[in-house]
Each structure stands twice: as C-alpha cells, then as structure tokens.
mmCIF file of C-alpha atoms in Angstrom:
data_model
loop_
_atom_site.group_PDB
_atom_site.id
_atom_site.type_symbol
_atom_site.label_atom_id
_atom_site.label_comp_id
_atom_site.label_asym_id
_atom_site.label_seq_id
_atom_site.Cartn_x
_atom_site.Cartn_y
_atom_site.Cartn_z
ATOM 1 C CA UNK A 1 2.238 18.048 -10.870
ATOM 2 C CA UNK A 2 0.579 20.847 -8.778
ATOM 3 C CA UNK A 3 -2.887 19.088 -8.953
ATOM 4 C CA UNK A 4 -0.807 16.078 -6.816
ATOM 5 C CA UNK A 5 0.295 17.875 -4.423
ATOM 6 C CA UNK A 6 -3.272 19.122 -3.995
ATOM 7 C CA UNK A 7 -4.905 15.843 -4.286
ATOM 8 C CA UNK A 8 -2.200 14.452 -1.390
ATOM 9 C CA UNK A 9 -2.919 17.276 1.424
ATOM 10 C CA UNK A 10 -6.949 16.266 0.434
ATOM 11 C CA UNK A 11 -5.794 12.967 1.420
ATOM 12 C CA UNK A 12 -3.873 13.556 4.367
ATOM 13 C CA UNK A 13 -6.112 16.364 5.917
ATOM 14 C CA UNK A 14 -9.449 14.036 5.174
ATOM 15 C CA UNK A 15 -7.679 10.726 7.269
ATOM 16 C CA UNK A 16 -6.066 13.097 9.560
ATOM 17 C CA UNK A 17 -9.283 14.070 10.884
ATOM 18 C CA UNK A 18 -11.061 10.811 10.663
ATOM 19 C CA UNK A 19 -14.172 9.827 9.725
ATOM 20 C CA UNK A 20 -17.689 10.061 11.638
ATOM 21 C CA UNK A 21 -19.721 7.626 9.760
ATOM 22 C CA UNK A 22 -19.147 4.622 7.837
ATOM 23 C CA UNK A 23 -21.257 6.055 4.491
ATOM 24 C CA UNK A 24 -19.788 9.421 4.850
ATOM 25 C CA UNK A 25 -16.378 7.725 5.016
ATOM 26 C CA UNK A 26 -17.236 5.571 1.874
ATOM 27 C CA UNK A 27 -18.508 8.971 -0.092
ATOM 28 C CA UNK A 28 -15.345 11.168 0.924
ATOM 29 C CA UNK A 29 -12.873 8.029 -0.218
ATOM 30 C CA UNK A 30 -14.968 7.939 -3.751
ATOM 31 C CA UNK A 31 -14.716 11.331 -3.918
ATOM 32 C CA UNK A 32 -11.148 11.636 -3.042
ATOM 33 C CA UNK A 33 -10.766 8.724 -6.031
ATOM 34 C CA UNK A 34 -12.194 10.202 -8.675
ATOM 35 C CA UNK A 35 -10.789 13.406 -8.606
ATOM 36 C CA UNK A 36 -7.320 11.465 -8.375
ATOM 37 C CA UNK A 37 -8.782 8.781 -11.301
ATOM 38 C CA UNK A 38 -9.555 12.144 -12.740
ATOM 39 C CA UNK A 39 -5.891 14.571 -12.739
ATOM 40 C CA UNK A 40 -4.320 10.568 -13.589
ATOM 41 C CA UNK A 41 -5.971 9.801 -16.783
ATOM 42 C CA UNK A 42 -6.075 13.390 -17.932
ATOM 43 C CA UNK A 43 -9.564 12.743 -19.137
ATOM 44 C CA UNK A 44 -10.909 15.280 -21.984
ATOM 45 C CA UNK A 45 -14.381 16.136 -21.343
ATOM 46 C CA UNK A 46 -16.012 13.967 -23.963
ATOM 47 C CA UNK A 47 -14.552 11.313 -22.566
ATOM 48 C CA UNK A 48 -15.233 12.177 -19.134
ATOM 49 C CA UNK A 49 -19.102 12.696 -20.188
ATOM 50 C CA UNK A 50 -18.880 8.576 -21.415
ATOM 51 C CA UNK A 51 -16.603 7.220 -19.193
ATOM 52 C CA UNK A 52 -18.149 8.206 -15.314
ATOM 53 C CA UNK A 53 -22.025 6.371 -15.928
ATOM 54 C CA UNK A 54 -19.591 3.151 -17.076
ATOM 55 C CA UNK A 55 -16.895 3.490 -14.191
ATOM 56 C CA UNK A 56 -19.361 4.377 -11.601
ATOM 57 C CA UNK A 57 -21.451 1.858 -11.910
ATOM 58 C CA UNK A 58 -18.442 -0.793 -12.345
ATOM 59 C CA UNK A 59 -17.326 0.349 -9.343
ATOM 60 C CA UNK A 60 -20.819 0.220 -7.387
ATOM 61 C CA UNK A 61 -20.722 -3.194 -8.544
ATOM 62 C CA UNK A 62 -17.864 -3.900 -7.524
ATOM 63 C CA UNK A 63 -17.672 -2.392 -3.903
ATOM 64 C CA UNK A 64 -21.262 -4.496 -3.351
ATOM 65 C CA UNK A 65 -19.643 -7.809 -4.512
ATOM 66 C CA UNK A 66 -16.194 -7.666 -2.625
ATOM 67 C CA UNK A 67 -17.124 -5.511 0.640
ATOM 68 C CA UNK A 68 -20.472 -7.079 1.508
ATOM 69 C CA UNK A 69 -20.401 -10.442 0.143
ATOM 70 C CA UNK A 70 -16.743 -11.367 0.679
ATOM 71 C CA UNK A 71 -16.746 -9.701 4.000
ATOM 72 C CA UNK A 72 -19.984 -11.758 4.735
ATOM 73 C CA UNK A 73 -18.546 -14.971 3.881
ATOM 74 C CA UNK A 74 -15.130 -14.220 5.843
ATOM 75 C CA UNK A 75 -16.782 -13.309 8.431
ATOM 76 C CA UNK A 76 -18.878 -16.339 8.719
ATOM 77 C CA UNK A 77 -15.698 -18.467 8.597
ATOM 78 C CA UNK A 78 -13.656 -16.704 11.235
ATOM 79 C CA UNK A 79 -17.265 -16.975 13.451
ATOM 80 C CA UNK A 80 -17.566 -20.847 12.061
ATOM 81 C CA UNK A 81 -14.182 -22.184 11.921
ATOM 82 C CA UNK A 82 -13.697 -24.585 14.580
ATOM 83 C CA UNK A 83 -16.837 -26.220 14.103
ATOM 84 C CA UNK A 84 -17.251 -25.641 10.196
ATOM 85 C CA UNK A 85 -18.169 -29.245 8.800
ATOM 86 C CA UNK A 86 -16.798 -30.344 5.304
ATOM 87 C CA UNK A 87 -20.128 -30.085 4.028
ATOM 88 C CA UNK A 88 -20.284 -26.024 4.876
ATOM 89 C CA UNK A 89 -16.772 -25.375 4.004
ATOM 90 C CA UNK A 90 -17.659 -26.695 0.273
ATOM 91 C CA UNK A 91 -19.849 -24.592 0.053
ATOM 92 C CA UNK A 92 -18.138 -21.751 1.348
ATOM 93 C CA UNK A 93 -15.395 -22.171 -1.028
ATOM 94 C CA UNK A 94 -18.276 -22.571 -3.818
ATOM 95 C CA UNK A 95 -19.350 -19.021 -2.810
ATOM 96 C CA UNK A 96 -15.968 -17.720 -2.861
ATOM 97 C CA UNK A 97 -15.044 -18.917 -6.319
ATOM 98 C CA UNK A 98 -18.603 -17.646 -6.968
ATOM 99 C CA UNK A 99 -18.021 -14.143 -5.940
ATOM 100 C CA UNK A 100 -14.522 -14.103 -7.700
ATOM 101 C CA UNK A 101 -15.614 -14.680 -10.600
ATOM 102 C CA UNK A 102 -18.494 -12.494 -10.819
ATOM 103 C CA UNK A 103 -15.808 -9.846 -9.940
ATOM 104 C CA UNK A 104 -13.586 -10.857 -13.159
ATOM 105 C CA UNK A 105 -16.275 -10.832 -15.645
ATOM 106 C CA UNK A 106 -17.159 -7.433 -14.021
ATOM 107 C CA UNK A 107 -13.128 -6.021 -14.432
ATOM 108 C CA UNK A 108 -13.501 -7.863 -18.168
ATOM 109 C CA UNK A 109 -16.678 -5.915 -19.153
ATOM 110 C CA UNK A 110 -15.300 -2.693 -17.908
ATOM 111 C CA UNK A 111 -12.632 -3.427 -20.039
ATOM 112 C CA UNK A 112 -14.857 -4.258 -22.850
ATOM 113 C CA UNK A 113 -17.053 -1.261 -22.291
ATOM 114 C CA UNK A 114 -14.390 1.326 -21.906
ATOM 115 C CA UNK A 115 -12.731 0.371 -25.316
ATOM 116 C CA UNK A 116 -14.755 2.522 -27.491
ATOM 117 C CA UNK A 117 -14.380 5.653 -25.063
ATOM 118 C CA UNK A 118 -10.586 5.740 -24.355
ATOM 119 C CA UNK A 119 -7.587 5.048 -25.726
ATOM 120 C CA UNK A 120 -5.918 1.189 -24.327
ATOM 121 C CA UNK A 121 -3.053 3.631 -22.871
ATOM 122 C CA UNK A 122 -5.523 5.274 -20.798
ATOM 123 C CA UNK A 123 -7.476 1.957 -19.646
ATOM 124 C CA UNK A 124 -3.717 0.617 -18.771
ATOM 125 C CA UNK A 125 -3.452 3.850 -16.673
ATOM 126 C CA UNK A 126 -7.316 3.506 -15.126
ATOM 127 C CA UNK A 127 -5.680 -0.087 -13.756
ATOM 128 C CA UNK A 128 -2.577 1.689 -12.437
ATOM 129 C CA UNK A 129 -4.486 4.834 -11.128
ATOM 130 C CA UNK A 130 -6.842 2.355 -9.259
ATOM 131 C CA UNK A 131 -3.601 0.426 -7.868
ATOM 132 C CA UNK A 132 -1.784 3.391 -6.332
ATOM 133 C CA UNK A 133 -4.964 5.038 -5.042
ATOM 134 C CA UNK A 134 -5.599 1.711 -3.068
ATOM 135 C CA UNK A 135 -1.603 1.487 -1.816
ATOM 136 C CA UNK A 136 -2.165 5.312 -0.752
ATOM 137 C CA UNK A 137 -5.303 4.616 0.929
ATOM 138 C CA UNK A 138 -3.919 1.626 2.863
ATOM 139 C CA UNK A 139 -0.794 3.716 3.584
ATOM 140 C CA UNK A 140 -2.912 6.249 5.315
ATOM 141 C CA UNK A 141 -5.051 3.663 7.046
ATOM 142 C CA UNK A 142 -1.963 2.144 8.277
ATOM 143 C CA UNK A 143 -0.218 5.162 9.232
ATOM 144 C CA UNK A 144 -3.321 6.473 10.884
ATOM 145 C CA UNK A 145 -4.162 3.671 13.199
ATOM 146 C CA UNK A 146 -0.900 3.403 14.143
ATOM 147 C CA UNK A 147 -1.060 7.096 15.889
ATOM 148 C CA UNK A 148 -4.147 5.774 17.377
ATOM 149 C CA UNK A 149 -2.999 2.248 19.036
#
C-alpha cells in the first residue's frame, strides 16, 4: 500500500514539472509504468528475469504500431479530408484494419508467450495494471493541461 502512495507522488511530481523533450517524456512514462506494472503484479524475481525481455519488447511493438502508424494515418485524414477521394479513403480504412490487427495478434502472442512465465491471475492483472496506468496517465494529462489553458 505504501509502495502506491510512492508510485502516485512519482507521478504527480514527474507531470507537475513537465516534460522537456518528447523521448525523455516517453522514457520517464515507461519508467514510471514499469515500476507501477512492477508493485501491481507483485512479480517474484524469476519471473521478473522472464517476463521484462517478453513485455518490453511487446510493448516496443506496440507503441511503434499505434503511436506512429495510427497517428500517421489520422493525421493524413484530418490533413486529407475534404478532398479525400473514395479511392484513398479505401485504402485508408485498409491500413487501419491493417494496423489493428497487427496490434491484436501482438496482445494474443503476449498472451501466448506470457503463459508459461506467470500465473493467468497475474496476466488478468498485467491487463488491468496496463488499464489503470493509462486512466492515471490521461488523468494527469488532463488535469495538467487544464492548469495550463
């Protein structure tokens, strides 16, 4: 319970005092979500020693796939939209379906991978650790910006 608290003043004094640079920012957030992936799943060290190579590199993956690409083909529909021909948007929504299903079979071999290292209890509580991080995060963001506006 103490670890928590800890791991909520890390949170608030890190978005308190903002970030400088976009990569630092992305390094102190995976920090900040490991160590709270970490005090969550109550990971023994043998597990620990299996379980980061797997999770980091889902999560690599995965921050690739749905911050550059997605972002990338958002962003060339807000830029296209009023003049985006049928022809484009098909293929826009190709890429799309695409890119969310290369992130499913990613969440279904991390799934498949982490079996044999922990318990299904502790993969259930991976999903929910990675849930509430993400609502915490986008709490702070919100509450953040709105100090800033």
């Amino acid at each position: 319970m103490k670890s928590k608290y800890i791991l909520l003043f890390v949170f608030s004094f890190i978005f308190l005092n903002g970030f400088s640079q976009e990569n630092k920012k992305r390094e102190q957030i995976k920090a900040l979500k490991t160590a709270f992936i970490t005090t969550e799943l109550d990971l023994s060290a043998a597990e620990a020693e299996k379980f980061w190579p797997i999770y980091n590199q889902y999560d690599a993956r995965f921050f690739e796939l749905r911050n550059q690409k997605m972002r990338s083909l958002h962003a060339t529909i807000e830029k296209n939209i009023s003049t985006l021909t049928e022809k484009e948007a098909t293929q826009l929504i190709s890429e799309i379906e695409t890119t969310e299903d290369e992130l499913h079979q990613l969440r279904k071999k991390l799934i498949s991978d982490l079996k044999g290292i922990l318990s299904y209890v502790k993969i259930i509580k991976l999903k929910k650790a990675e849930d509430d991080f993400n609502r915490k995060l986008l709490h702070q963001y919100r509450s953040n910006r709105g100090k800033k506006d």
